[in-house]
PDB file of C-alpha atoms in Angstrom:
ATOM      1  CA  MET A   1       0.000   0.000   0.000  1.00  0.00           C
ATOM      2  CA  SER A   2       1.481   3.342  -1.073  1.00  0.00           C
ATOM      3  CA  LEU A   3       1.621   6.510   1.021  1.00  0.00           C
ATOM      4  CA  ALA A   4      -1.181   8.004  -1.097  1.00  0.00           C
ATOM      5  CA  GLU A   5      -3.370   4.929  -0.523  1.00  0.00           C
ATOM      6  CA  LYS A   6      -2.684   4.953   3.219  1.00  0.00           C
ATOM      7  CA  ILE A   7      -3.711   8.606   3.588  1.00  0.00           C
ATOM      8  CA  ALA A   8      -6.949   7.997   1.657  1.00  0.00           C
ATOM      9  CA  TYR A   9      -7.662   4.801   3.602  1.00  0.00           C
ATOM     10  CA  LEU A  10      -7.113   6.387   7.017  1.00  0.00           C
ATOM     11  CA  ARG A  11      -9.204   9.430   6.103  1.00  0.00           C
ATOM     12  CA  LYS A  12     -12.140   7.340   4.899  1.00  0.00           C
ATOM     13  CA  ARG A  13     -11.927   4.911   7.837  1.00  0.00           C
ATOM     14  CA  ASN A  14     -12.261   7.879  10.188  1.00  0.00           C
ATOM     15  CA  SER A  15     -15.277   9.192   8.225  1.00  0.00           C
ATOM     16  CA  LEU A  16     -13.536  12.408   7.161  1.00  0.00           C
ATOM     17  CA  SER A  17     -13.937  14.255   3.877  1.00  0.00           C
ATOM     18  CA  GLN A  18     -10.864  15.731   2.193  1.00  0.00           C
ATOM     19  CA  GLU A  19     -12.002  19.159   3.340  1.00  0.00           C
ATOM     20  CA  GLU A  20     -12.417  18.002   6.970  1.00  0.00           C
ATOM     21  CA  LEU A  21      -8.964  16.412   6.949  1.00  0.00           C
ATOM     22  CA  SER A  22      -7.432  19.561   5.472  1.00  0.00           C
ATOM     23  CA  GLU A  23      -9.013  21.660   8.241  1.00  0.00           C
ATOM     24  CA  ARG A  24      -7.608  19.386  10.972  1.00  0.00           C
ATOM     25  CA  LEU A  25      -4.135  19.504   9.403  1.00  0.00           C
ATOM     26  CA  ASP A  26      -4.338  23.237   8.582  1.00  0.00           C
ATOM     27  CA  VAL A  27      -3.591  22.677   4.888  1.00  0.00           C
ATOM     28  CA  SER A  28      -5.654  23.246   1.730  1.00  0.00           C
ATOM     29  CA  ARG A  29      -8.121  20.673   0.428  1.00  0.00           C
ATOM     30  CA  GLN A  30      -6.137  20.684  -2.821  1.00  0.00           C
ATOM     31  CA  ALA A  31      -3.050  19.547  -0.888  1.00  0.00           C
ATOM     32  CA  VAL A  32      -4.920  16.542   0.519  1.00  0.00           C
ATOM     33  CA  SER A  33      -6.313  15.747  -2.944  1.00  0.00           C
ATOM     34  CA  LYS A  34      -2.804  15.788  -4.459  1.00  0.00           C
ATOM     35  CA  TRP A  35      -1.444  13.557  -1.670  1.00  0.00           C
ATOM     36  CA  GLU A  36      -4.155  10.970  -2.287  1.00  0.00           C
ATOM     37  CA  ALA A  37      -3.649  11.145  -6.071  1.00  0.00           C
ATOM     38  CA  ALA A  38       0.130  10.659  -5.561  1.00  0.00           C
ATOM     39  CA  GLU A  39       0.773  13.979  -7.298  1.00  0.00           C
ATOM     40  CA  SER A  40       2.724  15.244  -4.271  1.00  0.00           C
ATOM     41  CA  VAL A  41       3.747  14.006  -0.812  1.00  0.00           C
ATOM     42  CA  PRO A  42       3.348  15.615   2.644  1.00  0.00           C
ATOM     43  CA  ASP A  43       6.444  17.199   4.110  1.00  0.00           C
ATOM     44  CA  ILE A  44       7.798  15.804   7.388  1.00  0.00           C
ATOM     45  CA  ALA A  45       5.783  18.246   9.516  1.00  0.00           C
ATOM     46  CA  ASN A  46       2.534  17.143   7.880  1.00  0.00           C
ATOM     47  CA  LEU A  47       3.521  13.478   8.121  1.00  0.00           C
ATOM     48  CA  VAL A  48       3.904  13.963  11.867  1.00  0.00           C
ATOM     49  CA  ARG A  49       0.483  15.666  12.049  1.00  0.00           C
ATOM     50  CA  ILE A  50      -1.154  12.860  10.049  1.00  0.00           C
ATOM     51  CA  SER A  51       0.467  10.229  12.260  1.00  0.00           C
ATOM     52  CA  ALA A  52      -0.711  11.973  15.436  1.00  0.00           C
ATOM     53  CA  LEU A  53      -4.232  12.479  14.073  1.00  0.00           C
ATOM     54  CA  PHE A  54      -4.756   8.813  13.193  1.00  0.00           C
ATOM     55  CA  GLY A  55      -2.619   7.224  15.914  1.00  0.00           C
ATOM     56  CA  ILE A  56      -0.249   5.715  13.320  1.00  0.00           C
ATOM     57  CA  SER A  57       3.569   5.842  13.406  1.00  0.00           C
ATOM     58  CA  VAL A  58       5.502   7.906  10.849  1.00  0.00           C
ATOM     59  CA  ASP A  59       7.505   4.747  10.130  1.00  0.00           C
ATOM     60  CA  PHE A  60       4.295   2.988   9.090  1.00  0.00           C
ATOM     61  CA  MET A  61       3.299   5.893   6.848  1.00  0.00           C
ATOM     62  CA  VAL A  62       6.539   6.033   4.826  1.00  0.00           C
ATOM     63  CA  LYS A  63       7.351   2.318   4.458  1.00  0.00           C
ATOM     64  CA  ASP A  64       6.206   0.978   1.080  1.00  0.00           C
ATOM     65  CA  GLY A  65       3.942  -2.046   1.225  1.00  0.00           C
ATOM     66  CA  CYS A  66       3.291  -1.752   4.950  1.00  0.00           C
ATOM     67  CA  GLY A  67      -0.294  -2.237   6.037  1.00  0.00           C
ATOM     68  CA  THR A  68      -1.758  -4.429   3.293  1.00  0.00           C
ATOM     69  CA  SER A  69      -4.490  -5.730   5.590  1.00  0.00           C
ATOM     70  CA  GLU A  70      -6.782  -4.249   8.239  1.00  0.00           C
ATOM     71  CA  THR A  71      -4.885  -6.135  10.957  1.00  0.00           C
ATOM     72  CA  GLU A  72      -1.531  -4.745   9.756  1.00  0.00           C
ATOM     73  CA  MET A  73      -3.032  -1.261   9.585  1.00  0.00           C
ATOM     74  CA  MET A  74      -3.845  -1.606  13.278  1.00  0.00           C
ATOM     75  CA  GLY A  75      -0.320  -2.692  14.212  1.00  0.00           C
ATOM     76  CA  GLY A  76      -1.240  -6.362  14.570  1.00  0.00           C
ATOM     77  CA  THR A  77      -4.241  -6.053  16.861  1.00  0.00           C
ATOM     78  CA  ALA A  78      -7.300  -8.195  16.140  1.00  0.00           C
ATOM     79  CA  PHE A  79      -9.554  -5.190  16.797  1.00  0.00           C
ATOM     80  CA  SER A  80      -9.937  -2.300  14.407  1.00  0.00           C
ATOM     81  CA  ASP A  81     -11.782   0.921  13.868  1.00  0.00           C
ATOM     82  CA  SER A  82     -14.924   0.471  11.784  1.00  0.00           C
ATOM     83  CA  ALA A  83     -18.235   2.139  11.085  1.00  0.00           C
ATOM     84  CA  GLU A  84     -20.017  -0.659  12.971  1.00  0.00           C
ATOM     85  CA  ILE A  85     -17.931  -0.150  16.135  1.00  0.00           C
ATOM     86  CA  ARG A  86     -18.403   3.624  16.038  1.00  0.00           C
ATOM     87  CA  GLU A  87     -22.144   3.326  15.471  1.00  0.00           C
ATOM     88  CA  PHE A  88     -22.448   0.838  18.342  1.00  0.00           C
ATOM     89  CA  LEU A  89     -20.565   3.227  20.626  1.00  0.00           C
ATOM     90  CA  CYS A  90     -22.927   6.065  19.674  1.00  0.00           C
ATOM     91  CA  ARG A  91     -25.985   3.906  20.321  1.00  0.00           C
ATOM     92  CA  ALA A  92     -24.563   2.844  23.681  1.00  0.00           C
ATOM     93  CA  LYS A  93     -23.952   6.436  24.732  1.00  0.00           C
ATOM     94  CA  ARG A  94     -27.460   7.503  23.721  1.00  0.00           C
ATOM     95  CA  ALA A  95     -28.968   4.598  25.675  1.00  0.00           C
ATOM     96  CA  THR A  96     -27.037   5.228  28.907  1.00  0.00           C
ATOM     97  CA  TYR A  97     -25.921   8.536  30.487  1.00  0.00           C
ATOM     98  CA  ALA A  98     -26.873  10.793  27.557  1.00  0.00           C
ATOM     99  CA  GLY A  99     -30.286   9.135  27.337  1.00  0.00           C
ATOM    100  CA  LYS A 100     -30.850   9.200  31.108  1.00  0.00           C
ATOM    101  CA  GLY A 101     -30.581   5.407  31.213  1.00  0.00           C
ATOM    102  CA  SER A 102     -30.833   3.443  34.449  1.00  0.00           C
ATOM    103  CA  GLU A 103     -27.686   2.703  36.419  1.00  0.00           C
ATOM    104  CA  ILE A 104     -26.619  -0.871  37.186  1.00  0.00           C
ATOM    105  CA  GLN A 105     -25.112  -2.276  40.395  1.00  0.00           C
ATOM    106  CA  PRO A 106     -21.911  -0.258  40.977  1.00  0.00           C
ATOM    107  CA  CYS A 107     -18.566  -2.043  40.739  1.00  0.00           C
ATOM    108  CA  ARG A 108     -17.026   0.254  43.392  1.00  0.00           C
ATOM    109  CA  LYS A 109     -18.330   2.047  46.467  1.00  0.00           C
ATOM    110  CA  ASN A 110     -20.264   5.207  45.583  1.00  0.00           C
ATOM    111  CA  SER A 111     -19.622   4.863  41.842  1.00  0.00           C
ATOM    112  CA  HIS A 112     -22.195   5.341  39.083  1.00  0.00           C
ATOM    113  CA  ASP A 113     -22.202   2.502  36.534  1.00  0.00           C
ATOM    114  CA  LEU A 114     -24.079   2.138  33.237  1.00  0.00           C
ATOM    115  CA  PHE A 115     -24.119  -0.754  30.770  1.00  0.00           C
ATOM    116  CA  TYR A 116     -25.288  -1.486  27.222  1.00  0.00           C
ATOM    117  CA  SER A 117     -24.766  -4.488  24.921  1.00  0.00           C
ATOM    118  CA  GLU A 118     -25.715  -5.830  21.493  1.00  0.00           C
ATOM    119  CA  ASP A 119     -25.063  -9.051  19.576  1.00  0.00           C
ATOM    120  CA  LEU A 120     -23.860  -7.991  16.115  1.00  0.00           C
ATOM    121  CA  GLY A 121     -23.586 -11.489  14.674  1.00  0.00           C
ATOM    122  CA  ALA A 122     -20.670 -13.524  13.353  1.00  0.00           C
ATOM    123  CA  ASP A 123     -18.632 -10.573  12.062  1.00  0.00           C
ATOM    124  CA  PHE A 124     -18.541  -8.582  15.304  1.00  0.00           C
ATOM    125  CA  GLY A 125     -19.868 -10.881  18.028  1.00  0.00           C
ATOM    126  CA  ARG A 126     -21.280  -9.538  21.267  1.00  0.00           C
ATOM    127  CA  LEU A 127     -20.244  -5.965  21.999  1.00  0.00           C
ATOM    128  CA  GLU A 128     -20.525  -4.523  25.502  1.00  0.00           C
ATOM    129  CA  TYR A 129     -20.175  -0.951  26.733  1.00  0.00           C
ATOM    130  CA  TYR A 130     -19.515   0.134  30.313  1.00  0.00           C
ATOM    131  CA  ASP A 131     -19.429   3.646  31.724  1.00  0.00           C
ATOM    132  CA  THR A 132     -18.381   4.072  35.353  1.00  0.00           C
ATOM    133  CA  TYR A 133     -17.667   7.367  37.116  1.00  0.00           C
ATOM    134  CA  LEU A 134     -17.106   8.895  40.532  1.00  0.00           C
ATOM    135  CA  GLY A 135     -18.202  12.259  41.892  1.00  0.00           C
ATOM    136  CA  GLY A 136     -20.754  14.843  40.859  1.00  0.00           C
ATOM    137  CA  LYS A 137     -19.801  18.463  40.192  1.00  0.00           C
ATOM    138  CA  ASN A 138     -16.196  17.285  40.046  1.00  0.00           C
ATOM    139  CA  PHE A 139     -16.034  13.843  38.437  1.00  0.00           C
ATOM    140  CA  SER A 140     -13.772  11.246  36.878  1.00  0.00           C
ATOM    141  CA  GLY A 141     -14.620   8.091  34.996  1.00  0.00           C
ATOM    142  CA  GLU A 142     -14.014   5.610  32.219  1.00  0.00           C
ATOM    143  CA  GLU A 143     -15.924   4.285  29.222  1.00  0.00           C
ATOM    144  CA  ALA A 144     -14.821   0.955  27.720  1.00  0.00           C
ATOM    145  CA  LEU A 145     -15.772  -1.584  25.047  1.00  0.00           C
ATOM    146  CA  TRP A 146     -15.615  -5.389  25.132  1.00  0.00           C
ATOM    147  CA  LYS A 147     -15.940  -7.867  22.251  1.00  0.00           C
ATOM    148  CA  ASP A 148     -16.968 -11.372  23.284  1.00  0.00           C
ATOM    149  CA  GLY A 149     -15.714 -10.717  26.804  1.00  0.00           C
ATOM    150  CA  ILE A 150     -12.361  -9.185  25.761  1.00  0.00           C
ATOM    151  CA  PRO A 151     -11.734  -5.457  26.425  1.00  0.00           C
ATOM    152  CA  PHE A 152     -10.378  -3.671  23.357  1.00  0.00           C
ATOM    153  CA  TRP A 153     -11.010   0.103  23.729  1.00  0.00           C
ATOM    154  CA  ALA A 154     -11.232   2.531  26.634  1.00  0.00           C
ATOM    155  CA  MET A 155     -11.484   6.245  27.338  1.00  0.00           C
ATOM    156  CA  ASN A 156     -10.810   8.078  30.599  1.00  0.00           C
ATOM    157  CA  TYR A 157     -12.410  11.435  31.368  1.00  0.00           C
ATOM    158  CA  CYS A 158     -12.257  14.032  34.137  1.00  0.00           C
ATOM    159  CA  GLY A 159     -14.330  17.182  34.425  1.00  0.00           C
ATOM    160  CA  ARG A 160     -15.865  19.808  36.676  1.00  0.00           C
ATOM    161  CA  VAL A 161     -18.759  22.235  36.917  1.00  0.00           C
ATOM    162  CA  LEU A 162     -17.547  25.837  37.094  1.00  0.00           C
ATOM    163  CA  ASP A 163     -20.749  27.784  37.652  1.00  0.00           C
ATOM    164  CA  GLU A 164     -24.218  27.272  39.116  1.00  0.00           C
ATOM    165  CA  SER A 165     -25.803  28.111  35.744  1.00  0.00           C
ATOM    166  CA  PHE A 166     -24.530  24.783  34.389  1.00  0.00           C
ATOM    167  CA  SER A 167     -27.340  22.526  33.121  1.00  0.00           C
ATOM    168  CA  GLY A 168     -26.931  18.767  33.345  1.00  0.00           C
ATOM    169  CA  ASP A 169     -29.839  18.309  30.943  1.00  0.00           C
ATOM    170  CA  PHE A 170     -28.071  20.475  28.361  1.00  0.00           C
ATOM    171  CA  LEU A 171     -24.892  18.372  28.702  1.00  0.00           C
ATOM    172  CA  LYS A 172     -26.905  15.181  28.172  1.00  0.00           C
ATOM    173  CA  SER A 173     -28.583  16.713  25.101  1.00  0.00           C
ATOM    174  CA  ALA A 174     -25.152  17.565  23.660  1.00  0.00           C
ATOM    175  CA  LEU A 175     -23.791  14.084  24.392  1.00  0.00           C
ATOM    176  CA  HIS A 176     -26.921  12.529  22.885  1.00  0.00           C
ATOM    177  CA  ALA A 177     -26.037  14.283  19.595  1.00  0.00           C
ATOM    178  CA  VAL A 178     -22.788  12.252  19.339  1.00  0.00           C
ATOM    179  CA  GLU A 179     -21.840  11.329  15.756  1.00  0.00           C
ATOM    180  CA  PRO A 180     -19.922   8.281  14.406  1.00  0.00           C
ATOM    181  CA  LYS A 181     -17.247  10.527  12.871  1.00  0.00           C
ATOM    182  CA  LEU A 182     -16.474  11.881  16.370  1.00  0.00           C
ATOM    183  CA  PRO A 183     -17.777   9.177  18.763  1.00  0.00           C
ATOM    184  CA  PHE A 184     -15.853  10.154  21.892  1.00  0.00           C
ATOM    185  CA  ARG A 185     -18.137  12.647  23.672  1.00  0.00           C
ATOM    186  CA  GLY A 186     -20.476  15.067  21.860  1.00  0.00           C
ATOM    187  CA  PRO A 187     -20.303  16.753  18.423  1.00  0.00           C
ATOM    188  CA  GLU A 188     -17.807  19.510  17.654  1.00  0.00           C
ATOM    189  CA  PHE A 189     -20.506  22.132  18.195  1.00  0.00           C
ATOM    190  CA  PHE A 190     -23.961  22.045  19.794  1.00  0.00           C
ATOM    191  CA  ARG A 191     -26.184  24.956  20.798  1.00  0.00           C
ATOM    192  CA  ASP A 192     -29.547  25.351  22.455  1.00  0.00           C
ATOM    193  CA  GLY A 193     -30.670  28.870  23.315  1.00  0.00           C
ATOM    194  CA  ASP A 194     -27.888  30.719  25.128  1.00  0.00           C
ATOM    195  CA  ARG A 195     -25.919  27.562  25.932  1.00  0.00           C
ATOM    196  CA  THR A 196     -23.120  26.290  23.688  1.00  0.00           C
ATOM    197  CA  TYR A 197     -21.179  23.007  23.764  1.00  0.00           C
ATOM    198  CA  ILE A 198     -17.763  22.726  22.068  1.00  0.00           C
ATOM    199  CA  CYS A 199     -15.661  19.546  21.685  1.00  0.00           C
ATOM    200  CA  LYS A 200     -12.108  19.371  20.308  1.00  0.00           C
ATOM    201  CA  VAL A 201     -10.235  16.117  19.558  1.00  0.00           C
ATOM    202  CA  CYS A 202      -6.682  15.343  18.443  1.00  0.00           C
ATOM    203  CA  GLY A 203      -5.990  11.856  17.077  1.00  0.00           C
ATOM    204  CA  GLY A 204      -8.068   8.956  15.816  1.00  0.00           C
ATOM    205  CA  PHE A 205     -10.118   6.157  17.323  1.00  0.00           C
ATOM    206  CA  GLU A 206      -6.938   4.154  18.008  1.00  0.00           C
ATOM    207  CA  TRP A 207      -5.255   6.885  20.108  1.00  0.00           C
ATOM    208  CA  PHE A 208      -6.741  10.286  20.917  1.00  0.00           C
ATOM    209  CA  SER A 209      -7.095  13.103  23.417  1.00  0.00           C
ATOM    210  CA  GLY A 210      -9.578  15.918  23.637  1.00  0.00           C
ATOM    211  CA  SER A 211     -11.559  18.413  25.662  1.00  0.00           C
ATOM    212  CA  GLU A 212     -15.109  19.686  25.889  1.00  0.00           C
ATOM    213  CA  ALA A 213     -16.592  22.834  27.378  1.00  0.00           C
ATOM    214  CA  ILE A 214     -19.988  24.428  27.902  1.00  0.00           C
ATOM    215  CA  PHE A 215     -20.618  28.170  27.797  1.00  0.00           C
ATOM    216  CA  HIS A 216     -23.674  29.964  29.154  1.00  0.00           C
ATOM    217  CA  GLY A 217     -23.563  33.131  27.114  1.00  0.00           C
ATOM    218  CA  GLU A 218     -19.918  34.192  27.331  1.00  0.00           C
ATOM    219  CA  ASN A 219     -19.389  32.433  30.679  1.00  0.00           C
ATOM    220  CA  LYS A 220     -17.609  29.064  30.733  1.00  0.00           C
ATOM    221  CA  VAL A 221     -19.636  26.884  33.120  1.00  0.00           C
ATOM    222  CA  TYR A 222     -18.208  23.377  32.548  1.00  0.00           C
ATOM    223  CA  GLU A 223     -15.041  21.693  31.305  1.00  0.00           C
ATOM    224  CA  CYS A 224     -13.869  18.118  30.774  1.00  0.00           C
ATOM    225  CA  VAL A 225     -10.738  16.482  29.336  1.00  0.00           C
ATOM    226  CA  PHE A 226     -10.524  12.937  27.977  1.00  0.00           C
ATOM    227  CA  HIS A 227      -8.137  10.541  26.281  1.00  0.00           C
ATOM    228  CA  GLY A 228      -8.053   6.911  25.207  1.00  0.00           C
ATOM    229  CA  GLY A 229      -7.617   4.345  22.443  1.00  0.00           C
ATOM    230  CA  PHE A 230      -7.254   0.633  21.795  1.00  0.00           C
ATOM    231  CA  VAL A 231      -6.080  -1.631  24.620  1.00  0.00           C
ATOM    232  CA  ARG A 232      -4.431  -5.000  24.104  1.00  0.00           C
TER     233      ARG A 232
END
């Protein structure tokens, strides 16, 4: 697989258009188009940015023939990013905290635990989602995915309420609007009345970090940071 093919493959697997990828890399859409058509190649700075965005090593990007299968693209792991996994994660989030779902028996003292599962058949098996967190106005927690009883992806998060005008219902509405192209917390931008939610992410499904914030008018009333990726 050539460098041009790898860039196109990684972009499409992360549900990004050429324009969206160009915005995240701070280059023109024409530059991305030329990379994917093998009419030009990214310089070293852009190779580093691409590697960080998709959680792939620079060495992988520049070696000819590397990554001829999905497993190789994921560095040998049996689990990979896919539309089905992302869509399951979004459904799980909407059915649990974001959808005001019922909590299950906590795994730790005074923790809040939520659970969702689906059987996706022979190709994906039984997928399970757990969300467990501690605290209230100041909180910390973890979301994780299992396939047939084996954990393969996790995300840690930590946040705090900064002002009494914060609305938990607004946060849940923003998280309920989660999209497969950005399945970590909420969408990049969500607004209802005078409240605004903003989410920023660096990296791909395999390895990422990000932050979210809520503003009431011009006042920042909530903030949260998160990071995660595949586990093996």
